[in-house]
């Protein structure tokens, strides 16, 4: 039997627009910012209601296997993803999206064990929120991730290492396209999540400096992040795997943190 939802879930909802794309009257953009992938209709409607109040466009679906089609069709700027769904589970959907995009992904799920959260982050999620949840906090996190992604894309300013300001940052055979938020190694694109790109960029900009885990957590995830410090280790592990032969650039300093060791 399905458990009763908290009072916040019972908020009145607006009618759906034809075609699956929901858009508040008067919005200029036709591109949905958020893809809601959730099999419980009441939760989808609740989230949609709050997104509309913030003038954020969205599209939605109730099955994991339909989520990939929606993603290709609408190219959203953020994906809100349940885990336990028909078709494909959220972990599989996250992995499939990560293989083709670094769009921010937020898990919204009843799976609250630490191992579940660590797996979500290991697959490239940017945040992990457990049910029951506060819709206002969820929307605040969505807006913060969208703002951070847009700011990072718009800002191609290089921070203080002698390279000219511009849209590209290069170290040996590693090239970072700051405007597109894409990275390549020896001309081969790296399939990085949004957080993996931010982490790599922070390492590059602070190369040969000692960075403890708290510093990395604040710089990449933000001061208001309430997750685990181990998230840093998980993302570093995945980043090393994707850097291949260049994984040795990122050196572990036992009891301290990390350093990107690159010869000037």
Short mmCIF file of C-alpha atoms in Angstrom, two decimals:
data_model
loop_
_atom_site.label_atom_id
_atom_site.label_comp_id
_atom_site.label_asym_id
_atom_site.label_seq_id
_atom_site.Cartn_x
_atom_site.Cartn_y
_atom_site.Cartn_z
CA UNK A 1 0.00 0.00 0.00
CA UNK A 2 1.31 3.43 -0.90
CA UNK A 3 2.05 5.57 2.13
CA UNK A 4 0.21 8.84 2.55
CA UNK A 5 2.23 11.78 1.37
CA UNK A 6 3.10 14.68 3.69
CA UNK A 7 0.74 17.62 3.75
CA UNK A 8 2.96 19.56 1.32
CA UNK A 9 2.28 16.92 -1.34
CA UNK A 10 -1.42 17.63 -1.30
CA UNK A 11 -0.99 21.11 -2.75
CA UNK A 12 -3.43 21.89 -5.56
CA UNK A 13 -2.01 21.35 -9.04
CA UNK A 14 -2.41 23.08 -12.37
CA UNK A 15 -3.73 21.44 -15.53
CA UNK A 16 -1.30 19.79 -17.90
CA UNK A 17 -0.59 21.35 -21.27
CA UNK A 18 -0.82 19.25 -24.41
CA UNK A 19 2.29 17.46 -25.62
CA UNK A 20 3.88 16.87 -22.20
CA UNK A 21 5.69 20.23 -22.04
CA UNK A 22 4.42 22.41 -19.24
CA UNK A 23 4.85 26.13 -19.60
CA UNK A 24 3.58 28.98 -17.49
CA UNK A 25 1.67 31.69 -19.30
CA UNK A 26 3.93 34.46 -20.56
CA UNK A 27 7.27 32.64 -20.42
CA UNK A 28 9.60 33.52 -23.28
CA UNK A 29 11.68 30.34 -23.41
CA UNK A 30 10.32 27.21 -25.08
CA UNK A 31 13.19 25.03 -23.90
CA UNK A 32 12.37 23.23 -20.63
CA UNK A 33 14.91 23.79 -17.92
CA UNK A 34 13.94 20.75 -15.87
CA UNK A 35 13.07 17.16 -16.80
CA UNK A 36 11.04 15.51 -14.01
CA UNK A 37 11.36 11.71 -14.04
CA UNK A 38 9.03 10.38 -11.34
CA UNK A 39 6.51 7.54 -11.38
CA UNK A 40 4.22 9.02 -8.71
CA UNK A 41 1.87 11.49 -10.35
CA UNK A 42 1.17 13.49 -7.19
CA UNK A 43 4.87 14.16 -6.69
CA UNK A 44 5.34 15.17 -10.35
CA UNK A 45 2.42 17.57 -10.08
CA UNK A 46 3.66 19.04 -6.83
CA UNK A 47 7.13 19.71 -8.26
CA UNK A 48 5.61 21.10 -11.46
CA UNK A 49 3.47 23.49 -9.45
CA UNK A 50 6.49 24.88 -7.62
CA UNK A 51 8.53 25.13 -10.82
CA UNK A 52 5.75 27.12 -12.45
CA UNK A 53 5.71 29.51 -9.51
CA UNK A 54 9.39 30.20 -10.27
CA UNK A 55 8.68 30.56 -14.02
CA UNK A 56 10.79 27.51 -14.78
CA UNK A 57 9.74 25.45 -17.81
CA UNK A 58 9.70 21.69 -17.46
CA UNK A 59 8.73 18.41 -19.06
CA UNK A 60 7.97 15.14 -17.31
CA UNK A 61 7.62 11.37 -17.62
CA UNK A 62 6.79 8.45 -15.35
CA UNK A 63 9.11 5.73 -16.71
CA UNK A 64 12.87 5.45 -16.78
CA UNK A 65 12.98 4.14 -20.35
CA UNK A 66 10.88 7.11 -21.52
CA UNK A 67 13.22 9.52 -19.75
CA UNK A 68 16.00 9.05 -22.30
CA UNK A 69 13.61 9.87 -25.16
CA UNK A 70 12.42 12.98 -23.31
CA UNK A 71 16.02 13.99 -22.69
CA UNK A 72 16.91 13.75 -26.37
CA UNK A 73 13.72 15.53 -27.41
CA UNK A 74 13.88 18.49 -25.02
CA UNK A 75 17.56 18.72 -24.02
CA UNK A 76 16.76 20.02 -20.50
CA UNK A 77 19.22 21.99 -18.41
CA UNK A 78 18.66 19.82 -15.32
CA UNK A 79 17.26 16.33 -14.66
CA UNK A 80 15.29 15.48 -11.51
CA UNK A 81 15.39 11.72 -11.19
CA UNK A 82 13.63 9.10 -9.08
CA UNK A 83 15.34 5.71 -8.68
CA UNK A 84 12.62 3.07 -8.29
CA UNK A 85 10.67 3.31 -11.56
CA UNK A 86 9.31 1.01 -14.27
CA UNK A 87 11.31 0.49 -17.45
CA UNK A 88 14.76 1.55 -16.27
CA UNK A 89 15.71 2.48 -12.74
CA UNK A 90 17.15 5.90 -12.00
CA UNK A 91 20.70 4.61 -11.69
CA UNK A 92 20.59 3.28 -15.26
CA UNK A 93 19.04 6.51 -16.53
CA UNK A 94 21.71 8.59 -14.78
CA UNK A 95 24.50 6.48 -16.25
CA UNK A 96 23.01 6.74 -19.76
CA UNK A 97 22.63 10.51 -19.54
CA UNK A 98 26.14 10.89 -18.12
CA UNK A 99 27.54 9.07 -21.15
CA UNK A 100 26.29 11.88 -23.38
CA UNK A 101 25.93 15.01 -21.25
CA UNK A 102 27.23 16.84 -18.17
CA UNK A 103 23.80 18.34 -17.40
CA UNK A 104 23.16 18.57 -13.63
CA UNK A 105 21.31 15.52 -12.25
CA UNK A 106 19.48 15.47 -8.92
CA UNK A 107 18.21 12.21 -7.45
CA UNK A 108 14.88 12.50 -5.60
CA UNK A 109 14.12 9.16 -4.00
CA UNK A 110 12.94 7.21 -0.99
CA UNK A 111 16.22 5.23 -0.96
CA UNK A 112 17.98 6.84 1.97
CA UNK A 113 20.82 4.47 2.89
CA UNK A 114 24.35 5.84 2.73
CA UNK A 115 25.36 3.25 0.14
CA UNK A 116 22.47 4.34 -2.09
CA UNK A 117 23.63 7.94 -1.89
CA UNK A 118 27.25 7.06 -2.56
CA UNK A 119 26.24 5.01 -5.60
CA UNK A 120 24.23 7.97 -6.88
CA UNK A 121 27.20 10.28 -6.56
CA UNK A 122 29.49 7.63 -8.00
CA UNK A 123 27.30 7.53 -11.13
CA UNK A 124 27.66 11.29 -11.54
CA UNK A 125 24.73 12.84 -9.67
CA UNK A 126 25.14 16.43 -8.53
CA UNK A 127 22.79 16.13 -5.56
CA UNK A 128 20.78 13.47 -3.75
CA UNK A 129 17.53 14.34 -1.95
CA UNK A 130 15.48 11.82 0.03
CA UNK A 131 11.71 11.64 0.41
CA UNK A 132 9.77 13.04 2.11
CA UNK A 133 11.25 16.37 1.08
CA UNK A 134 10.63 20.08 1.32
CA UNK A 135 9.46 21.40 -2.07
CA UNK A 136 10.88 24.83 -1.25
CA UNK A 137 14.32 23.39 -0.46
CA UNK A 138 14.18 21.28 -3.62
CA UNK A 139 13.41 24.32 -5.78
CA UNK A 140 16.18 26.29 -4.07
CA UNK A 141 18.65 23.52 -4.90
CA UNK A 142 17.43 23.37 -8.51
CA UNK A 143 17.80 27.12 -8.94
CA UNK A 144 21.27 27.06 -7.37
CA UNK A 145 22.44 24.28 -9.72
CA UNK A 146 20.98 26.03 -12.76
CA UNK A 147 22.57 29.31 -11.77
CA UNK A 148 25.93 27.66 -11.15
CA UNK A 149 25.85 25.85 -14.49
CA UNK A 150 24.83 28.98 -16.40
CA UNK A 151 27.45 31.07 -14.60
CA UNK A 152 30.17 28.54 -15.34
CA UNK A 153 29.18 28.44 -19.00
CA UNK A 154 29.07 32.21 -19.31
CA UNK A 155 32.29 32.83 -17.42
CA UNK A 156 35.41 31.86 -19.31
CA UNK A 157 37.71 33.95 -17.20
CA UNK A 158 40.92 32.20 -16.22
CA UNK A 159 41.88 32.72 -12.60
CA UNK A 160 45.42 33.79 -12.07
CA UNK A 161 47.91 31.35 -13.56
CA UNK A 162 49.45 33.43 -16.30
CA UNK A 163 47.26 32.10 -19.12
CA UNK A 164 45.39 34.69 -21.15
CA UNK A 165 41.71 35.02 -20.29
CA UNK A 166 39.61 33.14 -22.81
CA UNK A 167 37.28 30.27 -23.39
CA UNK A 168 39.89 27.52 -23.35
CA UNK A 169 42.37 26.25 -20.79
CA UNK A 170 45.13 23.85 -21.86
CA UNK A 171 47.68 21.80 -19.96
CA UNK A 172 49.79 19.49 -22.11
CA UNK A 173 47.24 17.33 -23.97
CA UNK A 174 44.30 18.27 -21.72
CA UNK A 175 41.96 20.90 -23.15
CA UNK A 176 39.06 22.47 -21.26
CA UNK A 177 36.39 24.38 -23.17
CA UNK A 178 35.06 26.65 -20.43
CA UNK A 179 32.11 28.04 -22.35
CA UNK A 180 30.84 24.64 -23.47
CA UNK A 181 31.94 22.98 -20.19
CA UNK A 182 33.62 20.17 -22.09
CA UNK A 183 37.03 18.56 -21.73
CA UNK A 184 39.17 16.48 -24.06
CA UNK A 185 42.39 14.55 -23.64
CA UNK A 186 44.66 14.24 -26.67
CA UNK A 187 41.68 15.25 -28.81
CA UNK A 188 39.36 12.60 -27.34
CA UNK A 189 36.28 14.01 -25.52
CA UNK A 190 35.93 13.11 -21.84
CA UNK A 191 32.43 12.16 -20.70
CA UNK A 192 32.44 14.22 -17.50
CA UNK A 193 29.51 14.96 -15.25
CA UNK A 194 28.89 18.58 -14.30
CA UNK A 195 30.59 18.11 -10.94
CA UNK A 196 33.49 16.17 -12.48
CA UNK A 197 34.11 19.05 -14.88
CA UNK A 198 33.97 21.57 -12.02
CA UNK A 199 36.36 19.44 -9.99
CA UNK A 200 38.82 19.07 -12.85
CA UNK A 201 38.64 22.80 -13.56
CA UNK A 202 39.36 23.59 -9.91
CA UNK A 203 42.33 21.22 -9.91
CA UNK A 204 43.70 22.80 -13.09
CA UNK A 205 43.29 26.33 -11.80
CA UNK A 206 44.97 25.34 -8.53
CA UNK A 207 47.53 22.93 -9.92
CA UNK A 208 50.50 22.12 -7.74
CA UNK A 209 48.62 23.44 -4.71
CA UNK A 210 47.51 21.30 -1.76
CA UNK A 211 43.70 21.15 -1.59
CA UNK A 212 42.07 19.51 1.40
CA UNK A 213 38.68 17.83 1.08
CA UNK A 214 36.78 20.61 2.80
CA UNK A 215 38.28 23.17 0.43
CA UNK A 216 37.24 21.08 -2.56
CA UNK A 217 33.77 20.52 -1.12
CA UNK A 218 33.24 24.26 -0.63
CA UNK A 219 34.69 25.22 -4.02
CA UNK A 220 32.87 22.63 -6.15
CA UNK A 221 29.71 21.77 -4.22
CA UNK A 222 29.20 25.08 -2.41
CA UNK A 223 29.21 26.20 1.21
CA UNK A 224 25.58 25.14 1.68
CA UNK A 225 26.21 21.54 0.61
CA UNK A 226 24.98 19.14 3.30
CA UNK A 227 26.33 15.88 1.90
CA UNK A 228 29.31 13.71 2.75
CA UNK A 229 32.98 14.66 2.50
CA UNK A 230 33.46 11.20 0.95
CA UNK A 231 31.68 12.59 -2.09
CA UNK A 232 34.98 14.28 -2.97
CA UNK A 233 36.83 10.95 -2.90
CA UNK A 234 34.17 9.31 -5.06
CA UNK A 235 34.35 12.05 -7.71
CA UNK A 236 38.16 12.07 -7.67
CA UNK A 237 38.12 8.31 -8.25
CA UNK A 238 35.79 8.67 -11.24
CA UNK A 239 37.82 11.60 -12.58
CA UNK A 240 41.02 9.58 -12.41
CA UNK A 241 39.36 6.73 -14.29
CA UNK A 242 38.35 9.08 -17.08
CA UNK A 243 41.79 10.72 -17.24
CA UNK A 244 43.35 7.34 -17.96
CA UNK A 245 47.12 7.65 -18.27
CA UNK A 246 46.90 11.17 -16.85
CA UNK A 247 45.30 9.93 -13.63
CA UNK A 248 48.72 10.24 -12.00
CA UNK A 249 48.36 14.02 -12.20
CA UNK A 250 45.98 13.92 -9.22
CA UNK A 251 48.03 12.87 -6.20
CA UNK A 252 46.48 11.75 -2.90
CA UNK A 253 48.01 13.36 0.18
CA UNK A 254 47.17 10.98 2.99
CA UNK A 255 45.31 12.67 5.82
CA UNK A 256 45.11 15.95 3.91
CA UNK A 257 43.51 15.86 0.50
CA UNK A 258 44.79 16.11 -3.06
CA UNK A 259 47.15 17.98 -5.34
CA UNK A 260 47.23 18.17 -9.12
CA UNK A 261 50.92 17.73 -9.79
CA UNK A 262 51.81 19.09 -13.21
CA UNK A 263 55.23 20.22 -14.38
CA UNK A 264 55.11 23.95 -15.28
#
